[in-house]
Coordinates of C-alpha atoms and ligand atoms in Angstrom, one line a residue:
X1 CA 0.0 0.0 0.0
X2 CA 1.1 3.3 -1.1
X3 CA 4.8 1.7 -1.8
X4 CA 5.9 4.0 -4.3
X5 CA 4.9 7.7 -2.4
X6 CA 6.2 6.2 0.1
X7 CA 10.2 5.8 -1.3
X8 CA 9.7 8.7 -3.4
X9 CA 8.8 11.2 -0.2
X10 CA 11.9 9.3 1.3
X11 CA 13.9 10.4 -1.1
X12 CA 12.6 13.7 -1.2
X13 CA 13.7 14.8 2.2
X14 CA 17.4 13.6 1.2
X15 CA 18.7 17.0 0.2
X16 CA 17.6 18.2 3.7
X17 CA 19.5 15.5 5.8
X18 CA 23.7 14.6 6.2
X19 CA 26.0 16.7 6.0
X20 CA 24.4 18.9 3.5
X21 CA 24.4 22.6 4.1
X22 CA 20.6 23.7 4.3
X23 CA 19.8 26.8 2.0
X24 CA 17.0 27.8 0.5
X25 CA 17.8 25.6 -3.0
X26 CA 17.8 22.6 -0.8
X27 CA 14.5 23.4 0.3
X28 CA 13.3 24.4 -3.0
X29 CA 14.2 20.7 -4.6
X30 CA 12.9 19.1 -1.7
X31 CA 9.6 20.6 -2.4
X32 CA 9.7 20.0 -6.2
X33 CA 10.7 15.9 -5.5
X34 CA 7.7 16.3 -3.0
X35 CA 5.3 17.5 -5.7
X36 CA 6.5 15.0 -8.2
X37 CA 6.1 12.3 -5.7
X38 CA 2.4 13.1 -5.3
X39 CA 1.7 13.8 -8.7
X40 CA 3.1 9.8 -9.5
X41 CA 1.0 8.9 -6.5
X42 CA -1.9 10.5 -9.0
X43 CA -2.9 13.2 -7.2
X44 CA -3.7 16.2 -9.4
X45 CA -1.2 18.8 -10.0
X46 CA -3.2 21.8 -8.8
X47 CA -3.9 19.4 -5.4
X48 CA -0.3 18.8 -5.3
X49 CA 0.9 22.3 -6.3
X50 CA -1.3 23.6 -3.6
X51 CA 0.1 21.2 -1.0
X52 CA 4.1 22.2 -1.6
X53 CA 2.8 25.6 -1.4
X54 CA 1.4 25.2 2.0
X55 CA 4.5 23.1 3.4
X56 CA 6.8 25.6 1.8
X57 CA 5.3 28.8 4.1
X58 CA 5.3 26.5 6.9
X59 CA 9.0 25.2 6.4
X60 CA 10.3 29.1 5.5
X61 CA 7.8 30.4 8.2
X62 CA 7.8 30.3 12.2
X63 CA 9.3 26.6 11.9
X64 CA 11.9 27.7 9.8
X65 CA 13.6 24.5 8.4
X66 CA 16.6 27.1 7.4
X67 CA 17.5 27.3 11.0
X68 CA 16.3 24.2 12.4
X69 CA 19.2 21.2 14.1
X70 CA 17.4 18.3 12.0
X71 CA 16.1 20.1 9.1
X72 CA 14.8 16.6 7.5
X73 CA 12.8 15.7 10.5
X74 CA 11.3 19.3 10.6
X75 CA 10.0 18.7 6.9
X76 CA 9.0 15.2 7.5
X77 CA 6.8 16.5 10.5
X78 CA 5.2 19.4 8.0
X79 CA 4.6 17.4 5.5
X80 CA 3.3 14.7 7.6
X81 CA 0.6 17.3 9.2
X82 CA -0.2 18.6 5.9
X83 CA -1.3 15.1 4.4
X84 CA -3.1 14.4 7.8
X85 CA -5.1 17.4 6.8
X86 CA -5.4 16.8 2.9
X87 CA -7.1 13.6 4.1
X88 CA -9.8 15.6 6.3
X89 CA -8.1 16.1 9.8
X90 CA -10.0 14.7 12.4
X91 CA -11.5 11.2 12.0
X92 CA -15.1 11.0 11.0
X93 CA -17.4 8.0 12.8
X94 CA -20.6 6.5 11.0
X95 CA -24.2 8.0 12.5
X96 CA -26.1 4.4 13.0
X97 CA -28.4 6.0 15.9
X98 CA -32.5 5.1 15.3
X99 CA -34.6 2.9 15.7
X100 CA -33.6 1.3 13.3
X101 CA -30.6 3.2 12.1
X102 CA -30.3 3.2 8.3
X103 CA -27.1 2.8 6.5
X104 CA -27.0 3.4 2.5
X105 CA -24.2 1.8 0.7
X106 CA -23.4 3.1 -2.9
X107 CA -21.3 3.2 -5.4
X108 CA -20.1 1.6 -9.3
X109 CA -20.8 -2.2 -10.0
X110 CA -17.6 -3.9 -8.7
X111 CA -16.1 -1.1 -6.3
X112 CA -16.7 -3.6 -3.0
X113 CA -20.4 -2.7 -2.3
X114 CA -21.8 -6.4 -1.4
X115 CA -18.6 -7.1 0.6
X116 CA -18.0 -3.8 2.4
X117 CA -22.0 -4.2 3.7
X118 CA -20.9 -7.7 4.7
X119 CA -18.1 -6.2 6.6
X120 CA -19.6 -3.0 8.3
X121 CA -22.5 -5.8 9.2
X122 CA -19.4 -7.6 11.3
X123 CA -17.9 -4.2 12.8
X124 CA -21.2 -2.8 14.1
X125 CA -22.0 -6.4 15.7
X126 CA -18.9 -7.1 17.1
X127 CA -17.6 -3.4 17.9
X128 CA -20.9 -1.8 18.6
X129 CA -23.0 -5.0 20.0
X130 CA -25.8 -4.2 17.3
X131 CA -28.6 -6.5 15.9
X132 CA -27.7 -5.9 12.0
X133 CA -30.3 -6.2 9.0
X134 CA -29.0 -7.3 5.6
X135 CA -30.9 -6.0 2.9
X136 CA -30.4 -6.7 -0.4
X137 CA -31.7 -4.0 -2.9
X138 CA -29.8 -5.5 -5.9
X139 CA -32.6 -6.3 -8.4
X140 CA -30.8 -7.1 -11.4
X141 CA -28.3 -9.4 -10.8
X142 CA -29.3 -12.7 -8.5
X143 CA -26.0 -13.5 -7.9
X144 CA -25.5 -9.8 -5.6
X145 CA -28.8 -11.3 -3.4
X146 CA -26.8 -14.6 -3.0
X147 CA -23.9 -13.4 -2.3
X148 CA -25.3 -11.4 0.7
X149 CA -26.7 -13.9 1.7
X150 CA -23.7 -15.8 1.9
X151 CA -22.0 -13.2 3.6
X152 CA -24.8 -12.6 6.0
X153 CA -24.3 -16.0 7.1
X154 CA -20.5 -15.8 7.4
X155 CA -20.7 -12.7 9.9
X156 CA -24.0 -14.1 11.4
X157 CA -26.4 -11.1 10.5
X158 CA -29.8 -11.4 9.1
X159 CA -30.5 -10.9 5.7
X160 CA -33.8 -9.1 4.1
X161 CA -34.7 -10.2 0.5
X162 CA -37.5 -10.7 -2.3
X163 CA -35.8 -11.9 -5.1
X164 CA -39.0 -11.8 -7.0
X165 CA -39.9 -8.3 -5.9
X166 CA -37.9 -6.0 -9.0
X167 CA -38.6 -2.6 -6.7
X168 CA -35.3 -1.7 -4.2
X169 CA -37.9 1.3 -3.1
X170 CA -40.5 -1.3 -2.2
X171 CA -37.8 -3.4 -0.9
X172 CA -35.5 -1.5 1.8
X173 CA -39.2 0.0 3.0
X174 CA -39.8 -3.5 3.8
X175 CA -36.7 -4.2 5.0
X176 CA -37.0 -1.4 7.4
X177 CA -40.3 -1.9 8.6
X178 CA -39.1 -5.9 9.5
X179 CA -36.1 -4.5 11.3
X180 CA -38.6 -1.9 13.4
X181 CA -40.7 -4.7 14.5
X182 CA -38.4 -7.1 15.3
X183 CA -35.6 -4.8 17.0
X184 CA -32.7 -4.6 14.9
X185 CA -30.4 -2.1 15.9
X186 CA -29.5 -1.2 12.4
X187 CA -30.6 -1.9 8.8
X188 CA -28.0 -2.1 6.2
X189 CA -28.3 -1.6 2.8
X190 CA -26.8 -2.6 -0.3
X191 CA -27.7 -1.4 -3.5
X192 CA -27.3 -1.8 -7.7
X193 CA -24.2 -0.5 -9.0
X194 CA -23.6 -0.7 -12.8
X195 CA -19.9 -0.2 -14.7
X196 CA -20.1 3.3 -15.2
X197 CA -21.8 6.2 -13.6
X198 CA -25.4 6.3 -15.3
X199 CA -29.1 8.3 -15.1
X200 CA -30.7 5.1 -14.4
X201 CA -28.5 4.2 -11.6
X202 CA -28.5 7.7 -10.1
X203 CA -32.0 8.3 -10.3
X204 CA -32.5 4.9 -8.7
X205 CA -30.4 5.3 -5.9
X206 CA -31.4 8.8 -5.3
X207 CA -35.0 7.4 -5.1
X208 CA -34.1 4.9 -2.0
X209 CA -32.4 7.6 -0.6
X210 CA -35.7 9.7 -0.5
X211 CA -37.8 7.2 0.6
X212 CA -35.9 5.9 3.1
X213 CA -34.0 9.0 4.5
X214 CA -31.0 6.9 5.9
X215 CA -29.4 8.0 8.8
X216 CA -25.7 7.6 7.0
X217 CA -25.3 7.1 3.4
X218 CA -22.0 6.0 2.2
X219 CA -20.1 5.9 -1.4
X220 CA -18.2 3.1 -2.2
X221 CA -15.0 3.2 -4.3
X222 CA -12.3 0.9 -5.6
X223 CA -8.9 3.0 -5.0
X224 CA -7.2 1.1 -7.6
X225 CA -9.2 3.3 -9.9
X226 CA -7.3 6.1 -8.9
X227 CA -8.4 9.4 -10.5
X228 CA -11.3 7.8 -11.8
X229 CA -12.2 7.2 -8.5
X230 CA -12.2 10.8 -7.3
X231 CA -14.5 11.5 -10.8
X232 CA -17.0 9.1 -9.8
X233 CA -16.5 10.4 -6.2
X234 CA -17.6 13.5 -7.5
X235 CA -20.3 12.8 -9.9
X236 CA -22.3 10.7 -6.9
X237 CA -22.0 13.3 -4.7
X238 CA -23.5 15.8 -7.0
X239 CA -26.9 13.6 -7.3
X240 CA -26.7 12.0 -3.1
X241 CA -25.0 14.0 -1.5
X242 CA -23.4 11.5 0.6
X243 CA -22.0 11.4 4.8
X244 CA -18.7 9.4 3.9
X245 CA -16.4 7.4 1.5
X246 CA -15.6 3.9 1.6
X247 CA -12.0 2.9 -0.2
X248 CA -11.8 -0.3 -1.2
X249 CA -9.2 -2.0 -2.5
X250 CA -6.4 -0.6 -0.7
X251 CA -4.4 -3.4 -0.1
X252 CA -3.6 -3.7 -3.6
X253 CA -3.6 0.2 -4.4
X254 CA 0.5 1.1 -4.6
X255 CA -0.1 4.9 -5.2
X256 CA -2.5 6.5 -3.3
X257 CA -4.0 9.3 -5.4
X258 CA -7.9 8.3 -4.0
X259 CA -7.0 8.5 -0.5
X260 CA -4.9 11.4 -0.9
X261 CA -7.4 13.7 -3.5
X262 CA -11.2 12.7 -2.6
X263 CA -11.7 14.8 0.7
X264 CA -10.2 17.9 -0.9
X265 CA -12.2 17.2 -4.2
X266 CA -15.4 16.5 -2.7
X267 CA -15.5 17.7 0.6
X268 CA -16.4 14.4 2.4
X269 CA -14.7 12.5 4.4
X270 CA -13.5 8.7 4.3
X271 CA -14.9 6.9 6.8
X272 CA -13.6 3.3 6.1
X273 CA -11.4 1.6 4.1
X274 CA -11.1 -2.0 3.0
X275 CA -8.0 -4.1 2.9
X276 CA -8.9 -7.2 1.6
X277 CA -11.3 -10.1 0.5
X278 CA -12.1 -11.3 4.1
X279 CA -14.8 -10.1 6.7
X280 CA -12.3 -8.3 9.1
X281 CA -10.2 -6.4 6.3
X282 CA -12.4 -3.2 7.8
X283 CA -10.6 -0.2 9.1
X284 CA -12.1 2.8 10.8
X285 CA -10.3 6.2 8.5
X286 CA -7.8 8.1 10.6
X287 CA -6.1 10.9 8.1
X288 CA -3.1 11.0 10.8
X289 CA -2.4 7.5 11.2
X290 CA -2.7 7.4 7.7
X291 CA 0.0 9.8 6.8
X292 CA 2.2 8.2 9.5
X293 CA 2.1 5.3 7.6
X294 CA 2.8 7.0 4.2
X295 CA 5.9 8.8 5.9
X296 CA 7.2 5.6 7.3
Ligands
GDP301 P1 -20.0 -4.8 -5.8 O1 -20.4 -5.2 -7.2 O2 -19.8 -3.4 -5.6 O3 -21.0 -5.3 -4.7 O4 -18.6 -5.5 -5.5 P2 -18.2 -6.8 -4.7 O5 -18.4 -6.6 -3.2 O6 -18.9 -8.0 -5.3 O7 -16.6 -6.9 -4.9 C1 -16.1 -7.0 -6.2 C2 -14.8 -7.9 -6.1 O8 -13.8 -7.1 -5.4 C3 -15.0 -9.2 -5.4 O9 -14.2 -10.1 -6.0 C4 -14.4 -8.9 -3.9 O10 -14.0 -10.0 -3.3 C5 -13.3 -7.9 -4.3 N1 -13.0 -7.0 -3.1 C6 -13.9 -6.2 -2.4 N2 -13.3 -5.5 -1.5 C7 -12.0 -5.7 -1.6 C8 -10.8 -5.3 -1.0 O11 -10.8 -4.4 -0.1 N3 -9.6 -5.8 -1.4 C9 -9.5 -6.7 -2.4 N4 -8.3 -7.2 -2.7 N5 -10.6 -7.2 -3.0 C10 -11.8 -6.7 -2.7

């Protein structure tokens, strides 16, 4: 995960640490080899621009690296606080509280949808002690209901279906009005995605939304998609304005540009990311941990 940004910041702080005597051009390539290392890591230039300029008045300002006894730990620890808040800051929690709480999962066909609901179902049962509803809203392909299912099973949630029923409106209603009556805690559900962002899908998913006014509604997104994630990121947002982001995927993503570019793109923070194929490759989001691990 994020290999590559990861020995190319290394070897951007090089100029600022042995026996090199710190001036200004020092600084000035560090912050170059910093912005090339980001744009690699496919973050967008004008992202990436904008985040040398901030750690260049920080390193030249009251922190001045120019003066400082370890000038390359002084940039790491700039640069390390400046990607903790590209990637939103603070760390945002899910909202699950109702009776039922209502959790929307989107996103394209493919980006992790049916196994991220499978997981979060786990996490909120084992980590929050919660009776968890399945639902499955997938009308046109079986195979998403049976899947759930078997994942339901797996992490020993209930599951909600009518594979005959070919309405997800009609469907997560029901869903909800079975969790209500028989206690669950929370009501997850999991929704059709198709390849590519569509009016069908959109006005589909925007449809549940309204009828069901979920408590947290969160877009799913394979990170090995890179800036194509942050575009879809975007284009969702604009029709469901969405609580949070789900990364999937990031176990096999080496450069980072989705985790890096969607909370300054969109404005909503990652909430989760997945790591893996199994039920416990979940991970709560914290932006600081994050960058700690991208520094090393
Ligand atoms: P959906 O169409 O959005 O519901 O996507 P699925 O949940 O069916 O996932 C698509 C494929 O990606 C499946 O083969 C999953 O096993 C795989 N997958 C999902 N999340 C991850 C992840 O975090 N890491 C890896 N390596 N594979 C994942």
């Amino acid at each position: 995960m994020f290999d590559n940004l990861s020995d190319r910041l290394e070897g951007a702080f090089k100029s600022l640490t042995g026996d090199n005597k710190i001036t200004e051009i020092n600084v000035a390539t560090s912050l170059k080899e910093i912005r090339r290392a980001l744009v690699a890591a496919d973050v967008n230039y004008k992202i990436a621009k904008e985040f040398t300029d901030k750690v260049k008045e920080k390193a030249l300002g009251t922190e001045n690296v120019l003066k400082a006894v370890k000038p390359g730990q002084l940039m790491v620890k700039i640069v390390q606080d400046e990607l903790t808040d590209l990637m939103g800051g603070q760390s945002v929690g899910i909202n699950v509280k109702g009776e039922p709480g209502v959790v929307l999962i989107a996103g394209l066909q493919g980006s992790g949808k049916t196994t991220f609901s499978g997981k979060l179902a786990k996490y909120l049962k084992e980590k929050r002690k919660m009776k968890v509803l399945l639902t499955a809203c997938d009308v046109y392909r079986p195979a998403a209901i049976d899947q759930l299912t078997v994942l339901a099973g797996q992490v020993g949630a209930e599951i909600y279906k009518e594979p005959e029923n070919k309405n997800p409106v009609e469907i997560a209603l029901k869903a909800i009005d079975f969790a209500r009556q028989n206690k669950f805690d929370v009501v997850i559900v999991d929704t059709a995605g198709r390849l590519s962002v569509d009016e069908k899908m959109m006005q589909e998913i925007s449809d549940v939304r309204e009828a069901i006014s979920p408590n947290e509604t969160l877009f799913v997104v394979d990170s090995m998609t890179g800036q194509d994630a942050v575009n879809t990121a975007k284009a969702f947002n604009e029709r469901i304005n969405y609580d949070g982001v789900v990364l999937t995927k990031l176990d096999g993503d080496t450069r980072g540009g989705a985790a890096l570019s969607v909370k300054y793109t969109v404005g909503k923070p990652i909430k989760f990311v997945s790591t893996g194929e199994k039920m416990d490759a979940i991970d709560v989001f914290y932006p600081d941990r994050m960058a700690q691990r991208i520094l090393g």
